[in-house]
Amino acid sequence: FPTYTLGTLAASQLFEAAERELGSLEEQFRRGEFAPLLGWLRREIHQHGRFYTAAEVIERATGRSLEADAFLRHIRRNVEEAYPA
């Protein structure tokens, strides 16, 4: 399904952008801290949804147009953790 693929690419890219600003989100999640990410999403994504296209929102929030790089880094990291060399 192409829309799932696009959503996964966007999510990976947005997650990286949020981490650049907020620090390790996984560490925050382990501590039960979700407010920083929610604030970032509201500021960078939610408030702009009516005024910009999805592509424009992603570019404004991440500084780049939609690309596969963040998703590929995510996959590589997961594979390396699951199957250490």
Short mmCIF file of C-alpha atoms in Angstrom, two decimals:
data_model
loop_
_atom_site.label_atom_id
_atom_site.label_comp_id
_atom_site.label_asym_id
_atom_site.label_seq_id
_atom_site.Cartn_x
_atom_site.Cartn_y
_atom_site.Cartn_z
CA PHE A 1 0.00 0.00 0.00
CA PRO A 2 1.69 3.21 -1.12
CA THR A 3 0.07 5.40 1.54
CA TYR A 4 1.52 3.21 4.32
CA THR A 5 4.95 3.56 2.77
CA LEU A 6 4.66 7.34 2.55
CA GLY A 7 3.43 7.50 6.14
CA THR A 8 6.36 5.40 7.33
CA LEU A 9 8.85 7.60 5.46
CA ALA A 10 7.27 10.74 6.91
CA ALA A 11 7.14 9.31 10.44
CA SER A 12 10.83 8.37 10.35
CA GLN A 13 11.84 11.79 9.09
CA LEU A 14 9.65 13.62 11.62
CA PHE A 15 10.92 11.44 14.48
CA GLU A 16 14.53 12.34 13.61
CA ALA A 17 13.68 16.04 13.41
CA ALA A 18 11.95 15.91 16.80
CA GLU A 19 14.95 14.11 18.32
CA ARG A 20 17.33 16.76 16.98
CA GLU A 21 15.41 19.35 18.95
CA LEU A 22 14.29 17.36 22.00
CA GLY A 23 17.01 14.77 22.53
CA SER A 24 16.45 11.02 22.78
CA LEU A 25 12.74 10.39 22.52
CA GLU A 26 13.12 6.71 23.38
CA GLU A 27 14.72 7.68 26.71
CA GLN A 28 11.90 10.11 27.39
CA PHE A 29 9.32 7.45 26.54
CA ARG A 30 10.96 5.00 28.95
CA ARG A 31 10.50 7.60 31.70
CA GLY A 32 6.87 8.10 30.68
CA GLU A 33 7.56 11.61 29.36
CA PHE A 34 5.45 12.27 26.30
CA ALA A 35 4.72 15.99 26.77
CA PRO A 36 7.88 17.22 24.98
CA LEU A 37 7.03 15.27 21.82
CA LEU A 38 3.37 16.27 22.01
CA GLY A 39 4.39 19.93 22.27
CA TRP A 40 6.73 19.57 19.30
CA LEU A 41 4.02 17.86 17.22
CA ARG A 42 1.50 20.57 18.07
CA ARG A 43 3.95 23.34 17.22
CA GLU A 44 5.51 21.82 14.10
CA ILE A 45 2.70 19.68 12.64
CA HIS A 46 -0.79 20.02 14.08
CA GLN A 47 -1.17 23.78 13.93
CA HIS A 48 -0.14 23.87 10.25
CA GLY A 49 -2.24 21.00 8.93
CA ARG A 50 -5.02 23.17 7.59
CA PHE A 51 -2.80 25.69 5.88
CA TYR A 52 -0.12 23.62 4.17
CA THR A 53 0.02 20.42 2.18
CA ALA A 54 1.51 17.34 3.82
CA ALA A 55 4.69 17.82 1.79
CA GLU A 56 4.98 21.44 2.94
CA VAL A 57 4.42 20.51 6.59
CA ILE A 58 7.14 17.86 6.43
CA GLU A 59 9.57 20.25 4.78
CA ARG A 60 8.84 23.02 7.29
CA ALA A 61 9.21 20.65 10.27
CA THR A 62 12.32 18.81 9.08
CA GLY A 63 14.04 21.25 6.75
CA ARG A 64 13.91 18.72 3.90
CA SER A 65 11.41 17.39 1.44
CA LEU A 66 10.21 13.83 2.03
CA GLU A 67 13.05 11.34 1.54
CA ALA A 68 13.90 7.77 2.51
CA ASP A 69 17.16 8.49 4.36
CA ALA A 70 15.71 8.60 7.89
CA PHE A 71 13.72 5.42 7.30
CA LEU A 72 16.80 3.60 5.99
CA ARG A 73 18.79 4.67 9.06
CA HIS A 74 15.97 3.38 11.27
CA ILE A 75 15.90 0.00 9.50
CA ARG A 76 19.70 -0.36 9.61
CA ARG A 77 19.74 0.44 13.33
CA ASN A 78 17.04 -2.15 14.05
CA VAL A 79 18.74 -4.84 11.98
CA GLU A 80 22.12 -4.15 13.60
CA GLU A 81 20.55 -4.40 17.07
CA ALA A 82 18.73 -7.63 16.21
CA TYR A 83 21.67 -9.22 14.37
CA PRO A 84 24.95 -7.87 15.73
CA ALA A 85 27.95 -8.55 13.54
#
